[in-house]
Amino acid sequence: MSGKITIGKLAVSLAVSNTSEEQQLMQIAENVGYQYYKGRAGSMNSEKIFAAIETAAKRRGLVHEQYREEHALYHSILDAFHGICRGEVALGSILRTAGLIFSIIRGPRIAGDYSDGNWLAVALYGTIGAPIKGYEHEAVGLGINHI
Amino acid sequence: MSGKITIGKLAVSLAVSNTSEEQQLMQIAENVGYQYYKGRAGSMNSEKIFAAIETAAKRRGLVHEQYREEHALYHSILDAFHGICRGEVALGSILRTAGLIFSIIRGPRIAGDYSDGNWLAVALYGTIGAPIKGYEHEAVGLGINHI
Amino acid sequence: MSGKITIGKLAVSLAVSNTSEEQQLMQIAENVGYQYYKGRAGSMNSEKIFAAIETAAKRRGLVHEQYREEHALYHSILDAFHGICRGEVALGSILRTAGLIFSIIRGPRIAGDYSDGNWLAVALYGTIGAPIKGYEHEAVGLGINHI
Amino acid sequence: MSGKITIGKLAVSLAVSNTSEEQQLMQIAENVGYQYYKGRAGSMNSEKIFAAIETAAKRRGLVHEQYREEHALYHSILDAFHGICRGEVALGSILRTAGLIFSIIRGPRIAGDYSDGNWLAVALYGTIGAPIKGYEHEAVGLGINHI
Amino acid sequence: MSGKITIGKLAVSLAVSNTSEEQQLMQIAENVGYQYYKGRAGSMNSEKIFAAIETAAKRRGLVHEQYREEHALYHSILDAFHGICRGEVALGSILRTAGLIFSIIRGPRIAGDYSDGNWLAVALYGTIGAPIKGYEHEAVGLGINHI
Amino acid sequence: MSGKITIGKLAVSLAVSNTSEEQQLMQIAENVGYQYYKGRAGSMNSEKIFAAIETAAKRRGLVHEQYREEHALYHSILDAFHGICRGEVALGSILRTAGLIFSIIRGPRIAGDYSDGNWLAVALYGTIGAPIKGYEHEAVGLGINHI
């Protein structure tokens, strides 16, 4: 990444990055003061993916133990799911499954500009398709909320 | 980009890229045989954004003059819009506007692997928010269809 | 049509029928006591299609001048639109147009069986696609409500 | 059916047809070169209906063993479900069940006109309602995709 | 409540009322000839909430044992759920739960005015949030249908 | 209102209140430290209703001139719209209009309990229906967000 660093672009880039790209992006995140985490979650049950992201966020201190913070996180995940699901936020009930990488970033909308407080970005990237190996295509989603 | 090159990741990376990253990605696309285009579209009227992407795709030869090709393109744009809009595919009617960069890529799902024919990816990246300068946050969307 | 005559099947058959099939179906409808109407409506503005169907229904006496009747009609049209639009009840705002034939039927759910009172069925059949001649595919929708 | 034979009208007519009408329609389909299948599926779990239709399509050779073909089929089923469900693609989770007849047709959009390649139509017709005998009304859906 | 008494306002007021307010509202309902019921339902499974409301309505005679009445009730509940769920009519599948109070009212749209027959109102009020104590916020919904 | 005072219940009660009830509720709001506003907005164009509520909120100082605050407000209005619209956040495009009363409340989720910071509630109450006098029924919506 170069030029203006923003929370959404960083979250998406981190989610789609391979191992070497990942290292660079995490270094950039640290340099500009963002908190971040990258993990994996996949299931036919969408609630398990929600749970995996929420658990990671709490364990890594990306959200504090307070409902207003969990509320911001929850709606960021749900928004990102809209990008993955594209119409029906459903997986198993409509016979599809998703294997996703997620990234969570906490910090200002524009790196270094704290005039508008902290925001939270959740990006999802992976594949979605039939429960048959290879029968899938890529999907991406991004949710951003003030926190 | 490194590792396995896939149509969705390439489309998203191209859409979020700055000028220097863009050059690299377009070179990668050409090397592996993908057709691509990157452009801009923004409006309070969602149909204008659809029209801008469709026009670009046709002019650049990314889709042929045939309904089955336009149908694949249309649904890829609509899918990408779900990531941007996250629930209601609407902009002006719910008092928001979007300023987007779009990328269109045509080629196999996995670069070099033509066993499953050609696919089309449309990625959208930009900001969405109130019609007030600065009152916006980032959004991303990706639609993929067989063509 | 043969066998058990039902309001939904009759409405759909009438909407998709050609001129000769139409005559037969209207005769069947009259024989079993259904009130019916078949008409055309097409636009990029969905509200014009709603208006055309509501106007026809009132003029033909298929609904009485009472809100509870208009309410049943409205929701039958909206339900049928879901079949045509398949996700977003929108036409022009997402750069598509529809050319439809509609049928309205008033009577019992099963012909001759008045134990459950009167119902209203609205069926839509036609094409939906880009505002380019021939760039369209067929679509169908059915809404049924108690009246 | 008479006049111009089209894939959507044929699929819907086949789905709503009684036994004698069915024979006629299947003969028409064969005469004009369409591949077709008609079957039954019902459940409170929507994924079981998806699975039943996908299984039938594969077994009958209406789709080939390739993801781009399954992708076209999947989205045709999902589109048809929108007509049945009219807003929420959900059955058991909102305490309703569906008993459906499905038809699958593969061939050109207009019979005999191969200028735009092959398309796939999935039509659904049946009843949807409470899990109480007789507490249901008819519903129909149609999904069409290029294949 | 004072001024013009209407079915929707009464249903919502009854659902949000505390014990003393409740007594007043039930008295008002009886005075103007409305049938009413107030109960509780909560779950991660939305179908259980539907079932609880339907069961209460039947047991209390608010709907008669006839499909057209159950149909009106069902759609009133579903409409009210839209207010609670705000986009996806889903609870457990997107890792949230709801604890609700429901009210059902049967009578004219405007108390005493029978020119437009009877209507049914279902109001929902309670909290929706994560399956963690206190991690929730209030939600309300109202569905109204002719019966 | 009596018992525990919460932001959502107060917002809804204020929106549905008649003139005398309104005075009481506004007094309660002031007593417990809530900021509030009650106004009217109606149109066939949903964006005009959004604009009316946003304008009132800014003029009355219920939100500060900062995007994070406008973002919280915007999503509270959109959530409330889901209760009014129940499926499609659309008015004129599906031939209906709404005449609404809105209330905005800013303060803690539970009056007096500042452990979880400030929240914003937007409640909508009014009628929605055909553009024909009297052809309407009541609707309600509530959106709550951390601010």
mmCIF file of N, CA, C and O in Angstrom, chain F residues 35-38 53-63 102 104:
data_model
loop_
_atom_site.group_PDB
_atom_site.id
_atom_site.type_symbol
_atom_site.label_atom_id
_atom_site.label_comp_id
_atom_site.label_asym_id
_atom_site.label_seq_id
_atom_site.Cartn_x
_atom_site.Cartn_y
_atom_site.Cartn_z
ATOM 1 N N GLN F 35 -31.872 14.199 25.948
ATOM 2 C CA GLN F 35 -32.188 15.223 24.960
ATOM 3 C C GLN F 35 -33.199 14.604 24.004
ATOM 4 O O GLN F 35 -33.086 13.417 23.654
ATOM 5 N N TYR F 36 -34.176 15.395 23.535
ATOM 6 C CA TYR F 36 -35.218 14.837 22.686
ATOM 7 C C TYR F 36 -35.739 15.861 21.698
ATOM 8 O O TYR F 36 -35.549 17.069 21.869
ATOM 9 N N TYR F 37 -36.385 15.329 20.674
ATOM 10 C CA TYR F 37 -37.098 16.184 19.731
ATOM 11 C C TYR F 37 -38.188 15.352 19.087
ATOM 12 O O TYR F 37 -38.026 14.158 18.884
ATOM 13 N N LYS F 38 -39.309 16.019 18.797
ATOM 14 C CA LYS F 38 -40.421 15.344 18.126
ATOM 15 C C LYS F 38 -40.852 16.217 16.958
ATOM 16 O O LYS F 38 -41.030 17.427 17.109
ATOM 17 N N ILE F 53 -35.532 14.421 9.125
ATOM 18 C CA ILE F 53 -35.092 13.959 10.445
ATOM 19 C C ILE F 53 -33.652 14.388 10.703
ATOM 20 O O ILE F 53 -33.308 14.845 11.801
ATOM 21 N N GLU F 54 -32.791 14.270 9.678
ATOM 22 C CA GLU F 54 -31.396 14.684 9.851
ATOM 23 C C GLU F 54 -31.296 16.175 10.135
ATOM 24 O O GLU F 54 -30.523 16.604 11.011
ATOM 25 N N THR F 55 -32.075 16.965 9.415
ATOM 26 C CA THR F 55 -32.045 18.416 9.610
ATOM 27 C C THR F 55 -32.471 18.775 11.029
ATOM 28 O O THR F 55 -31.825 19.578 11.707
ATOM 29 N N ALA F 56 -33.567 18.165 11.481
ATOM 30 C CA ALA F 56 -34.061 18.448 12.831
ATOM 31 C C ALA F 56 -33.020 18.075 13.883
ATOM 32 O O ALA F 56 -32.776 18.821 14.834
ATOM 33 N N ALA F 57 -32.410 16.917 13.703
ATOM 34 C CA ALA F 57 -31.420 16.443 14.679
ATOM 35 C C ALA F 57 -30.233 17.406 14.780
ATOM 36 O O ALA F 57 -29.739 17.689 15.875
ATOM 37 N N LYS F 58 -29.779 17.904 13.641
ATOM 38 C CA LYS F 58 -28.634 18.817 13.657
ATOM 39 C C LYS F 58 -29.015 20.165 14.258
ATOM 40 O O LYS F 58 -28.303 20.700 15.122
ATOM 41 N N ARG F 59 -30.165 20.702 13.823
ATOM 42 C CA ARG F 59 -30.588 22.023 14.317
ATOM 43 C C ARG F 59 -30.802 22.029 15.829
ATOM 44 O O ARG F 59 -30.530 23.016 16.501
ATOM 45 N N ARG F 60 -31.295 20.920 16.341
ATOM 46 C CA ARG F 60 -31.600 20.838 17.779
ATOM 47 C C ARG F 60 -30.405 20.372 18.603
ATOM 48 O O ARG F 60 -30.552 20.127 19.804
ATOM 49 N N GLY F 61 -29.262 20.186 17.927
ATOM 50 C CA GLY F 61 -28.060 19.800 18.670
ATOM 51 C C GLY F 61 -28.095 18.377 19.190
ATOM 52 O O GLY F 61 -27.316 18.011 20.076
ATOM 53 N N LEU F 62 -28.985 17.556 18.634
ATOM 54 C CA LEU F 62 -29.044 16.155 19.082
ATOM 55 C C LEU F 62 -27.882 15.348 18.519
ATOM 56 O O LEU F 62 -27.512 14.312 19.062
ATOM 57 N N VAL F 63 -27.337 15.810 17.410
ATOM 58 C CA VAL F 63 -26.078 15.242 16.931
ATOM 59 C C VAL F 63 -25.130 16.410 16.680
ATOM 60 O O VAL F 63 -25.561 17.507 16.310
ATOM 61 N N PHE F 102 -41.880 11.684 13.922
ATOM 62 C CA PHE F 102 -40.616 11.085 14.353
ATOM 63 C C PHE F 102 -40.194 11.665 15.694
ATOM 64 O O PHE F 102 -40.507 12.804 16.026
ATOM 65 N N ILE F 104 -36.591 11.769 18.251
ATOM 66 C CA ILE F 104 -35.168 11.470 18.376
ATOM 67 C C ILE F 104 -34.815 11.659 19.836
ATOM 68 O O ILE F 104 -35.163 12.690 20.437
#
